[in-house]
Coordinates of N, CA and C in Angstrom, one line a residue:
Chain A
A218 N -39.5 -24.6 51.9 CA -40.4 -23.5 50.6 C -39.0 -22.4 50.4
Q219 N -39.2 -22.8 48.9 CA -37.5 -22.2 48.4 C -37.1 -20.9 49.6
S220 N -36.3 -20.1 49.2 CA -35.8 -18.6 48.9 C -34.6 -17.6 48.3
V221 N -34.7 -17.0 48.4 CA -34.0 -16.3 47.0 C -32.8 -15.3 48.1
S222 N -32.0 -14.8 48.1 CA -31.6 -13.6 49.6 C -30.5 -13.3 48.6
Q223 N -30.9 -11.5 48.8 CA -29.8 -10.7 47.3 C -29.1 -10.1 49.1
H224 N -27.8 -10.1 48.7 CA -27.1 -9.7 50.2 C -26.9 -7.9 50.7
N225 N -27.5 -7.6 49.6 CA -27.6 -6.2 49.5 C -28.4 -5.6 49.3
H226 N -29.3 -4.8 49.3 CA -30.4 -3.4 49.0 C -30.5 -2.5 48.1
H227 N -29.3 -2.0 47.7 CA -28.3 -0.8 47.4 C -26.7 -1.2 47.6
V228 N -26.4 -0.4 45.6 CA -24.5 -1.3 45.8 C -24.7 0.3 45.3
I229 N -23.2 1.8 44.9 CA -23.0 2.6 44.8 C -22.2 2.5 44.2
L230 N -22.0 1.9 43.0 CA -20.3 2.5 42.4 C -19.8 3.9 41.1
S231 N -19.1 3.8 41.4 CA -18.5 5.0 40.4 C -17.8 4.1 38.8
E232 N -18.0 4.7 38.3 CA -17.9 4.4 36.6 C -16.7 3.5 36.8
A233 N -16.1 3.0 35.9 CA -14.9 1.1 35.9 C -14.6 1.0 36.9
A234 N -15.8 0.7 38.2 CA -15.4 -0.4 39.6 C -16.0 -1.4 38.6
S235 N -15.8 -2.5 40.0 CA -16.2 -3.9 39.4 C -17.6 -4.0 40.3
L236 N -18.4 -5.6 39.7 CA -18.9 -5.7 39.7 C -19.6 -6.8 40.3
E237 N -19.1 -6.9 41.8 CA -20.6 -9.0 42.7 C -21.3 -8.9 43.7
L238 N -23.2 -8.3 42.6 CA -23.8 -9.1 44.1 C -24.7 -10.2 44.2
G239 N -24.2 -10.6 45.1 CA -24.7 -11.1 45.8 C -26.4 -12.6 45.8
C240 N -26.2 -13.1 45.5 CA -27.5 -14.2 45.4 C -26.5 -15.7 46.2
N241 N -27.8 -16.1 47.0 CA -27.5 -16.7 47.6 C -29.6 -17.7 47.4
Y242 N -29.7 -19.3 47.7 CA -30.9 -20.6 47.6 C -30.5 -20.6 48.0
S243 N -32.2 -21.5 48.7 CA -32.5 -22.7 49.7 C -33.7 -23.3 49.0
Y244 N -33.5 -23.9 48.1 CA -33.2 -25.5 48.0 C -32.4 -26.5 47.2
G245 N -33.1 -27.7 47.4 CA -32.0 -28.6 48.2 C -32.6 -29.7 46.4
G246 N -33.6 -29.6 45.2 CA -33.2 -30.5 44.8 C -32.3 -29.5 42.9
T247 N -32.4 -29.9 42.2 CA -31.9 -29.5 40.3 C -32.5 -28.0 40.4
V248 N -31.8 -26.9 39.9 CA -32.5 -25.7 39.9 C -32.1 -25.2 38.2
N249 N -33.0 -24.2 38.7 CA -32.6 -23.6 37.4 C -32.4 -22.1 37.7
L250 N -31.6 -21.4 37.4 CA -31.1 -19.9 38.0 C -31.4 -18.9 37.0
F251 N -31.7 -17.4 37.2 CA -31.2 -16.4 36.3 C -31.7 -15.0 37.5
W252 N -31.5 -14.1 36.5 CA -31.0 -13.1 36.8 C -32.0 -12.0 36.1
Y253 N -32.1 -11.2 36.1 CA -33.3 -10.0 36.1 C -32.5 -9.0 35.7
V254 N -32.7 -7.8 35.2 CA -32.5 -6.6 35.3 C -34.5 -5.6 35.2
Q255 N -34.4 -4.7 35.2 CA -35.2 -3.9 35.7 C -34.7 -2.2 35.3
Y256 N -34.6 -1.4 34.4 CA -33.9 -0.1 34.7 C -34.8 0.9 33.9
P257 N -34.5 1.7 34.9 CA -35.8 3.0 35.8 C -36.5 3.1 34.6
G258 N -37.2 2.6 34.5 CA -38.5 3.3 33.7 C -39.3 2.0 32.4
Q259 N -37.9 1.0 32.7 CA -38.3 -0.5 31.7 C -38.9 -1.5 32.2
H260 N -39.2 -2.7 31.6 CA -40.0 -3.5 31.7 C -38.5 -4.4 32.3
L261 N -39.4 -4.9 33.2 CA -38.1 -6.5 33.4 C -37.8 -7.0 32.1
Q262 N -35.6 -7.8 32.2 CA -35.8 -8.4 31.1 C -34.7 -9.8 31.8
L263 N -34.8 -10.5 31.0 CA -33.8 -11.7 31.1 C -32.7 -10.7 31.5
L264 N -31.6 -10.8 32.2 CA -29.8 -10.7 32.3 C -29.0 -12.0 31.7
L265 N -29.0 -13.0 32.1 CA -28.3 -14.3 31.8 C -29.5 -15.5 32.5
K266 N -28.8 -16.4 32.9 CA -30.1 -17.5 33.1 C -28.3 -19.2 32.5
Y267 N -29.0 -20.0 34.6 CA -28.5 -20.9 34.0 C -29.6 -22.6 34.0
F268 N -29.0 -22.8 33.6 CA -29.2 -24.9 33.6 C -28.8 -26.0 33.7
S269 N -27.4 -26.1 33.2 CA -26.6 -26.9 33.2 C -25.4 -26.4 33.2
G270 N -24.6 -27.3 32.4 CA -23.5 -27.1 31.8 C -22.4 -25.8 32.7
D271 N -20.8 -25.3 32.2 CA -20.3 -24.6 32.2 C -21.1 -23.7 33.5
P272 N -20.3 -24.4 34.9 CA -21.3 -23.0 35.6 C -20.8 -21.1 35.2
L273 N -20.2 -21.1 34.5 CA -20.1 -19.4 34.4 C -21.2 -19.7 32.7
V274 N -21.8 -18.5 33.4 CA -22.4 -18.1 32.2 C -22.9 -17.0 31.8
K275 N -22.4 -17.1 30.4 CA -22.4 -15.2 30.0 C -23.3 -14.5 29.9
G276 N -23.9 -13.5 29.9 CA -25.6 -12.2 29.4 C -24.9 -11.1 28.7
I277 N -26.3 -10.4 28.4 CA -25.7 -9.4 27.2 C -25.1 -9.4 28.5
K278 N -24.4 -7.4 27.7 CA -23.9 -6.6 27.7 C -23.0 -6.6 29.1
G279 N -22.3 -8.1 28.7 CA -20.8 -7.5 29.9 C -21.2 -8.1 30.8
F280 N -21.9 -8.9 30.8 CA -22.7 -9.5 32.9 C -21.8 -10.7 32.5
E281 N -22.4 -11.3 34.4 CA -21.2 -13.6 33.4 C -21.7 -13.2 35.3
A282 N -22.0 -15.1 34.9 CA -22.2 -14.5 36.8 C -22.2 -16.4 36.6
E283 N -21.5 -16.9 38.5 CA -21.1 -18.0 38.4 C -22.2 -18.4 39.3
F284 N -22.3 -19.9 39.2 CA -22.7 -20.5 39.8 C -22.4 -21.8 40.1
I285 N -22.2 -21.8 41.4 CA -21.6 -22.5 42.7 C -22.6 -23.5 43.9
K286 N -22.3 -24.8 43.8 CA -23.9 -25.9 43.6 C -23.7 -25.7 45.0
S287 N -22.3 -26.3 45.6 CA -21.5 -26.1 47.0 C -22.1 -25.5 47.6
K288 N -22.3 -24.2 47.4 CA -22.7 -22.7 47.8 C -24.0 -22.1 48.0
F289 N -24.6 -23.3 47.2 CA -26.3 -22.1 46.9 C -26.3 -21.0 46.5
S290 N -24.8 -20.3 45.1 CA -24.4 -18.9 45.3 C -25.2 -19.0 43.7
F291 N -25.4 -18.0 43.2 CA -25.7 -17.6 41.8 C -25.0 -16.3 41.5
N292 N -23.7 -15.4 41.3 CA -23.4 -14.2 42.3 C -23.0 -13.6 40.6
L293 N -23.4 -13.1 40.5 CA -23.6 -12.1 39.3 C -21.8 -11.2 39.7
R294 N -21.3 -11.0 37.8 CA -20.7 -10.0 38.4 C -20.8 -9.3 37.1
K295 N -19.0 -8.0 36.3 CA -19.3 -7.1 35.1 C -18.1 -6.7 35.8
P296 N -17.1 -7.4 35.4 CA -15.2 -5.8 35.2 C -15.6 -4.8 35.6
S297 N -16.4 -4.0 34.5 CA -16.2 -2.5 34.3 C -16.7 -1.7 34.2
V298 N -18.6 -2.0 35.0 CA -19.6 -1.1 34.9 C -19.8 0.3 34.7
Q299 N -20.5 0.5 34.2 CA -21.3 1.2 33.2 C -22.2 2.2 34.0
W300 N -23.0 4.2 33.0 CA -23.6 4.4 34.2 C -25.0 4.2 34.3
S301 N -24.8 3.2 33.2 CA -26.3 2.5 31.9 C -26.6 1.8 33.0
D302 N -25.6 0.7 33.5 CA -26.5 0.1 34.5 C -26.6 -0.1 35.6
T303 N -27.3 1.2 35.7 CA -27.7 1.8 36.9 C -29.4 1.2 36.9
A304 N -29.7 0.3 38.1 CA -30.8 -0.4 37.2 C -31.7 -1.6 38.4
E305 N -32.2 -2.1 38.5 CA -32.6 -3.1 40.1 C -32.8 -4.4 39.1
Y306 N -31.6 -5.1 40.4 CA -31.0 -6.8 39.9 C -31.2 -7.5 40.1
F307 N -32.6 -8.5 39.7 CA -33.1 -9.0 41.0 C -33.0 -11.3 39.6
C308 N -32.0 -12.1 41.4 CA -32.0 -13.3 40.8 C -33.1 -14.3 41.7
A309 N -32.9 -14.8 41.0 CA -33.9 -15.5 40.6 C -34.7 -17.3 40.5
V310 N -35.5 -18.1 41.3 CA -34.9 -19.3 41.0 C -35.5 -20.3 40.8
I311 N -36.6 -21.1 39.6 CA -37.1 -21.7 39.0 C -37.5 -22.9 39.6
L312 N -39.4 -23.2 40.1 CA -39.3 -24.2 41.6 C -40.7 -24.8 40.1
Y313 N -40.5 -26.4 39.7 CA -41.3 -27.5 38.9 C -42.3 -27.4 39.9
S314 N -43.6 -27.6 39.4 CA -44.4 -27.7 40.6 C -44.8 -29.2 39.7
G315 N -46.1 -29.9 39.2 CA -46.7 -31.2 39.0 C -46.5 -30.3 37.7
A316 N -47.5 -31.2 36.7 CA -48.5 -31.3 35.5 C -47.9 -30.4 34.0
G317 N -46.3 -29.6 34.8 CA -46.1 -29.4 34.0 C -45.8 -27.8 34.4
S318 N -46.3 -27.5 35.8 CA -45.8 -25.7 35.4 C -45.0 -25.8 36.8
Y319 N -44.8 -24.0 36.9 CA -43.0 -24.3 36.7 C -43.4 -22.5 37.8
Q320 N -42.4 -21.5 38.9 CA -42.9 -20.0 38.9 C -41.2 -20.5 40.0
L321 N -41.4 -19.0 39.1 CA -39.9 -17.8 39.5 C -40.1 -17.5 40.6
T322 N -39.3 -18.0 41.9 CA -38.3 -16.8 42.9 C -38.5 -15.9 43.0
F323 N -38.3 -14.5 43.4 CA -37.3 -13.9 43.0 C -37.0 -13.3 44.6
G324 N -35.6 -12.9 43.6 CA -35.4 -12.5 45.2 C -35.7 -11.2 44.9
K325 N -34.8 -9.9 46.4 CA -36.1 -9.4 46.5 C -35.3 -7.9 45.9
G326 N -34.4 -8.2 45.4 CA -33.8 -7.6 44.6 C -32.2 -6.2 44.9
T327 N -31.3 -5.6 44.5 CA -31.0 -5.6 44.7 C -30.4 -4.7 42.9
K328 N -30.5 -3.3 44.6 CA -30.2 -1.3 42.9 C -28.4 -1.1 43.2
L329 N -28.7 -1.6 41.6 CA -27.0 -0.2 41.5 C -28.1 1.2 41.3
S330 N -26.5 2.0 41.7 CA -26.3 3.2 41.2 C -25.0 3.1 40.6
V331 N -24.8 3.5 39.0 CA -23.2 4.2 38.9 C -23.8 5.3 39.0
I332 N -22.1 5.9 39.8 CA -21.9 7.6 39.2 C -20.4 7.8 38.1
P333 N -21.2 8.6 37.5 CA -20.2 8.7 36.5 C -18.7 9.2 37.1
Chain B
K29 N -41.9 -7.7 16.5 CA -42.4 -8.8 17.1 C -42.8 -8.5 18.2
A30 N -44.3 -6.9 18.4 CA -44.7 -6.6 19.8 C -44.2 -7.6 21.6
G31 N -44.0 -6.7 22.2 CA -44.0 -7.5 23.6 C -45.3 -7.2 24.3
V32 N -45.4 -8.3 25.4 CA -46.3 -8.1 26.8 C -47.2 -6.7 26.8
T33 N -48.1 -7.0 26.6 CA -49.1 -5.2 26.4 C -49.5 -5.3 27.9
Q34 N -49.4 -4.5 28.7 CA -51.0 -5.0 30.1 C -51.2 -2.9 29.3
T35 N -52.9 -4.1 30.5 CA -53.6 -2.5 30.3 C -55.0 -2.6 31.3
P36 N -54.9 -1.6 32.3 CA -54.6 -0.3 32.3 C -53.2 0.0 32.6
R37 N -52.4 1.1 32.9 CA -51.1 1.2 32.5 C -51.1 2.2 34.8
Y38 N -51.8 2.5 34.9 CA -52.1 3.5 36.0 C -53.5 3.5 36.4
L39 N -53.8 2.7 37.4 CA -56.0 3.3 37.7 C -55.1 3.6 39.3
I40 N -56.6 3.7 40.2 CA -56.3 4.5 41.0 C -58.3 3.8 41.2
K41 N -58.2 3.0 43.1 CA -59.0 2.8 42.7 C -59.2 3.3 44.5
T42 N -60.6 3.2 45.2 CA -60.3 2.9 46.9 C -61.3 1.9 47.0
R43 N -61.0 1.5 48.4 CA -60.8 0.2 48.8 C -62.2 0.1 49.1
G44 N -61.9 -2.2 48.9 CA -63.6 -2.3 48.6 C -63.6 -2.7 47.1
Q45 N -63.3 -1.2 45.9 CA -63.9 -1.3 44.9 C -63.1 -3.1 44.5
Q46 N -63.1 -2.8 42.6 CA -62.5 -4.6 42.5 C -62.0 -4.1 41.0
V47 N -61.2 -4.3 41.2 CA -60.1 -4.1 39.6 C -59.9 -5.4 38.6
T48 N -59.6 -5.1 38.2 CA -59.2 -5.9 36.9 C -58.5 -5.7 35.8
L49 N -57.1 -6.4 35.5 CA -56.4 -6.0 35.2 C -55.9 -6.5 34.0
S50 N -55.0 -5.8 32.5 CA -55.5 -7.0 31.1 C -53.8 -7.4 30.4
C51 N -53.7 -8.2 29.6 CA -52.7 -8.8 29.6 C -52.7 -9.6 28.3
S52 N -52.3 -8.7 27.0 CA -51.4 -9.7 25.4 C -50.3 -10.7 25.6
P53 N -50.1 -11.4 25.1 CA -48.5 -11.8 25.8 C -48.1 -11.8 24.1
I54 N -47.3 -12.1 24.0 CA -46.6 -12.1 23.3 C -46.9 -13.0 22.2
S55 N -47.2 -12.7 20.8 CA -47.4 -13.7 19.9 C -46.8 -14.9 19.2
G56 N -47.9 -15.5 20.4 CA -47.4 -17.1 20.0 C -46.8 -18.6 21.7
H57 N -47.1 -17.2 22.8 CA -46.3 -17.3 23.7 C -48.0 -18.0 24.5
R58 N -48.0 -19.1 24.5 CA -48.7 -19.4 26.2 C -49.5 -19.8 26.9
S59 N -48.4 -19.2 27.5 CA -47.8 -19.9 29.1 C -48.3 -17.8 29.2
V60 N -48.9 -17.8 30.3 CA -48.6 -16.6 31.0 C -48.8 -16.3 32.8
S61 N -48.2 -15.7 32.5 CA -47.5 -15.7 34.9 C -48.2 -14.2 34.4
W62 N -48.2 -13.8 36.3 CA -48.7 -12.8 36.3 C -48.2 -12.4 38.3
Y63 N -47.0 -11.6 38.6 CA -46.3 -11.3 39.7 C -47.1 -9.6 40.0
Q64 N -46.8 -10.5 41.3 CA -47.3 -8.5 42.4 C -45.5 -8.1 42.9
Q65 N -45.5 -7.0 42.4 CA -44.1 -6.0 42.9 C -44.0 -5.0 43.8
T66 N -43.9 -5.4 45.0 CA -44.3 -3.9 45.7 C -42.5 -3.4 46.9
P67 N -43.0 -2.2 47.2 CA -41.3 -2.1 47.7 C -40.8 -3.3 49.3
G68 N -41.7 -2.9 50.1 CA -40.9 -4.6 50.8 C -41.2 -6.0 50.1
Q69 N -41.6 -7.0 49.7 CA -41.8 -8.0 49.7 C -41.1 -8.5 48.2
G70 N -41.0 -7.5 47.2 CA -40.6 -7.6 46.4 C -41.4 -8.1 44.8
L71 N -40.9 -9.1 44.5 CA -41.9 -9.7 43.0 C -42.2 -11.0 43.5
Q72 N -43.7 -10.9 43.9 CA -44.1 -12.2 44.3 C -45.4 -12.9 43.5
F73 N -45.4 -14.7 43.6 CA -45.9 -14.0 42.2 C -47.5 -14.9 42.6
L74 N -48.5 -15.3 41.7 CA -49.9 -14.0 42.2 C -50.5 -16.4 41.9
F75 N -49.6 -16.1 40.1 CA -50.6 -17.9 39.3 C -50.2 -17.3 37.9
E76 N -50.3 -19.1 37.8 CA -49.7 -18.4 35.7 C -50.1 -19.8 35.0
Y77 N -51.1 -19.9 33.9 CA -51.9 -20.1 33.5 C -51.3 -20.3 32.3
F78 N -51.8 -21.9 31.7 CA -51.1 -22.6 30.2 C -52.3 -22.6 29.0
S79 N -52.6 -22.6 28.3 CA -53.3 -22.5 27.8 C -55.1 -23.7 28.8
E80 N -55.8 -21.5 28.3 CA -56.8 -20.7 29.7 C -57.3 -22.5 31.0
T81 N -55.8 -22.1 31.4 CA -55.7 -23.5 32.7 C -54.2 -22.7 34.0
Q82 N -55.6 -23.4 34.7 CA -54.5 -22.0 36.1 C -53.7 -23.5 36.4
R83 N -52.6 -22.9 36.5 CA -51.0 -24.9 36.7 C -51.0 -24.1 38.1
N84 N -50.7 -22.5 38.5 CA -49.9 -23.1 39.6 C -50.6 -21.6 40.6
K85 N -50.8 -21.1 41.3 CA -51.4 -20.5 42.3 C -49.7 -20.4 43.4
G86 N -50.0 -19.2 43.8 CA -49.2 -17.9 44.8 C -49.7 -17.9 45.7
N87 N -49.2 -17.7 47.2 CA -50.2 -17.9 48.1 C -50.9 -16.5 48.5
F88 N -51.5 -16.2 48.2 CA -52.6 -14.8 47.7 C -53.8 -15.5 48.0
P89 N -54.4 -14.3 48.4 CA -55.8 -14.7 49.0 C -57.7 -15.2 47.8
G90 N -58.1 -15.2 48.0 CA -59.1 -15.4 47.2 C -59.7 -14.3 46.1
R91 N -59.3 -12.9 46.9 CA -59.4 -12.0 47.2 C -59.7 -11.5 44.7
F92 N -57.6 -12.6 45.2 CA -56.3 -12.0 43.5 C -57.7 -13.5 43.0
S93 N -58.1 -13.7 41.4 CA -57.7 -15.0 40.9 C -58.0 -13.5 39.1
G94 N -57.8 -15.1 38.6 CA -56.9 -15.1 37.2 C -57.7 -15.3 36.1
R95 N -57.1 -15.7 35.1 CA -58.8 -15.9 33.9 C -58.0 -16.2 32.0
Q96 N -57.5 -17.0 31.8 CA -57.2 -16.5 30.2 C -58.1 -17.6 29.2
F97 N -57.8 -15.8 28.3 CA -59.0 -17.0 27.0 C -58.1 -17.8 26.0
S98 N -58.6 -17.9 25.0 CA -58.6 -18.2 23.9 C -57.3 -18.8 23.1
N99 N -57.5 -17.0 23.4 CA -55.9 -16.7 22.2 C -54.9 -16.0 23.1
S100 N -55.0 -16.7 24.2 CA -53.6 -16.7 25.4 C -53.6 -15.2 26.1
R101 N -54.6 -14.0 25.8 CA -54.5 -12.7 26.2 C -54.9 -13.9 27.7
S102 N -54.7 -12.5 28.9 CA -55.4 -13.4 30.2 C -56.0 -11.9 31.2
E103 N -56.1 -11.7 31.9 CA -57.1 -11.0 33.0 C -56.2 -11.2 34.7
M104 N -56.3 -10.6 35.1 CA -56.5 -10.7 36.4 C -57.7 -10.1 37.4
N105 N -58.1 -10.2 38.4 CA -58.8 -9.9 39.4 C -58.8 -9.8 40.2
V106 N -58.7 -8.4 41.8 CA -59.1 -8.8 43.2 C -60.3 -7.8 42.9
S107 N -60.8 -8.3 43.2 CA -62.1 -7.3 44.4 C -62.1 -7.6 46.0
T108 N -62.7 -6.8 46.7 CA -62.8 -5.7 47.8 C -61.8 -5.6 48.2
L109 N -60.6 -4.1 47.3 CA -59.5 -4.3 47.4 C -59.0 -3.4 48.7
E110 N -58.3 -3.6 49.3 CA -57.6 -3.7 50.4 C -56.2 -2.2 49.7
L111 N -56.3 -1.4 51.4 CA -54.6 -0.5 50.2 C -53.3 -1.6 50.9
G112 N -53.4 -2.9 50.7 CA -52.0 -3.1 50.6 C -52.3 -3.5 49.7
D113 N -52.7 -3.5 49.1 CA -52.5 -4.1 47.2 C -52.1 -3.6 46.4
S114 N -52.2 -2.1 46.8 CA -51.3 -1.2 45.5 C -50.2 -1.9 45.7
A115 N -49.7 -1.0 44.1 CA -48.8 -2.3 43.8 C -48.9 -1.9 42.4
L116 N -46.9 -2.5 41.9 CA -46.7 -3.2 40.4 C -47.4 -4.9 40.4
Y117 N -48.9 -4.5 39.0 CA -48.7 -5.0 38.6 C -48.1 -6.4 37.0
L118 N -47.5 -7.7 37.4 CA -46.4 -6.9 36.0 C -47.3 -8.9 35.9
C119 N -47.5 -9.0 34.0 CA -48.1 -10.3 33.3 C -46.2 -10.6 32.3
A120 N -46.2 -11.8 32.4 CA -45.2 -12.0 31.7 C -46.0 -13.3 31.1
S121 N -45.3 -13.7 30.1 CA -45.8 -14.5 28.8 C -44.4 -15.4 28.9
S122 N -44.5 -16.9 28.3 CA -42.7 -17.9 27.7 C -43.2 -18.1 26.7
G123 N -42.2 -18.6 25.9 CA -42.9 -20.1 24.5 C -43.0 -20.8 24.8
T124 N -41.5 -20.7 25.9 CA -40.5 -21.9 25.6 C -40.8 -22.7 27.3
P125 N -41.4 -23.6 27.1 CA -42.2 -24.3 28.5 C -41.1 -24.9 29.8
N126 N -41.5 -24.3 30.5 CA -40.8 -24.2 31.4 C -39.2 -24.5 31.5
T127 N -39.2 -23.0 30.6 CA -38.0 -22.6 31.1 C -37.4 -21.7 31.5
G128 N -39.0 -20.8 32.1 CA -38.8 -19.5 32.7 C -37.6 -18.8 31.9
E129 N -37.6 -18.9 31.4 CA -37.4 -17.5 30.3 C -39.1 -16.5 30.2
L130 N -38.6 -15.7 30.5 CA -40.1 -14.9 30.7 C -40.8 -13.3 30.2
F131 N -40.7 -13.0 29.2 CA -40.8 -11.9 28.7 C -41.5 -10.6 29.5
F132 N -40.6 -10.3 30.1 CA -42.2 -9.4 31.5 C -43.2 -7.9 30.1
G133 N -44.0 -7.6 30.8 CA -44.8 -6.4 30.3 C -44.3 -5.0 31.2
E134 N -44.8 -3.7 30.3 CA -44.6 -3.0 31.6 C -45.2 -3.0 33.4
G135 N -45.9 -3.4 33.1 CA -46.7 -3.7 34.7 C -48.0 -2.4 34.3
S136 N -49.6 -3.3 35.6 CA -50.5 -1.7 35.6 C -50.6 -1.5 37.5
R137 N -50.2 -0.1 37.5 CA -49.8 -0.3 39.3 C -50.7 0.3 39.2
L138 N -51.4 0.2 40.1 CA -53.1 -0.1 41.0 C -52.7 0.7 42.5
T139 N -53.1 1.8 42.5 CA -53.3 2.6 43.8 C -54.2 2.0 45.0
V140 N -54.5 2.1 46.5 CA -55.6 2.2 46.9 C -55.6 3.0 48.2
L141 N -56.4 3.4 46.9 CA -57.2 4.8 48.3 C -57.6 4.3 49.4

């Protein structure tokens, strides 16, 4: 069964610090990868996605992620975090089943706290 | 465009009872998925519906069931509630088949006493 691992449960940074959140997946086939974000009191929303092509993908709010196939990784980065980036971040992998069905497998999430 | 709407937002039940949660997807979206979110297990896939058909189901007991109506609205039901069913139940809809681009609702927080 496929799985998604996020290395850090809770990350605390000061404003303007650089961010890198790790994500590794275990699945040998073609993967589509995602980062979702959940701001306090809000619903989960898509931050960025990778389907194919350039392994460096850019998302909203200055976030980017790099897909490294050889390392089964899809790490999330941001050069300079802001207090408003305080949220929980989820890495996800899509698994395609038969008859056009699919399911997303999520990592357990990383809470990011940014200190002003 | 209205987002995914889930009702009720909060509810409290006792062990042994059953509960029905409702989800209205974004207009035009035909795929609806349900997830259970808990602090210990994170987000776990429950099931996915498309055009009133359950296409995929996660590893949950048969007490968890769902359905989708012709207008794409979906309900999930949990029977014989257990304490461990306390969780945030999230519904997500998708308008682009099989891309994993999900639009989530704010969830229904179920507390089982």
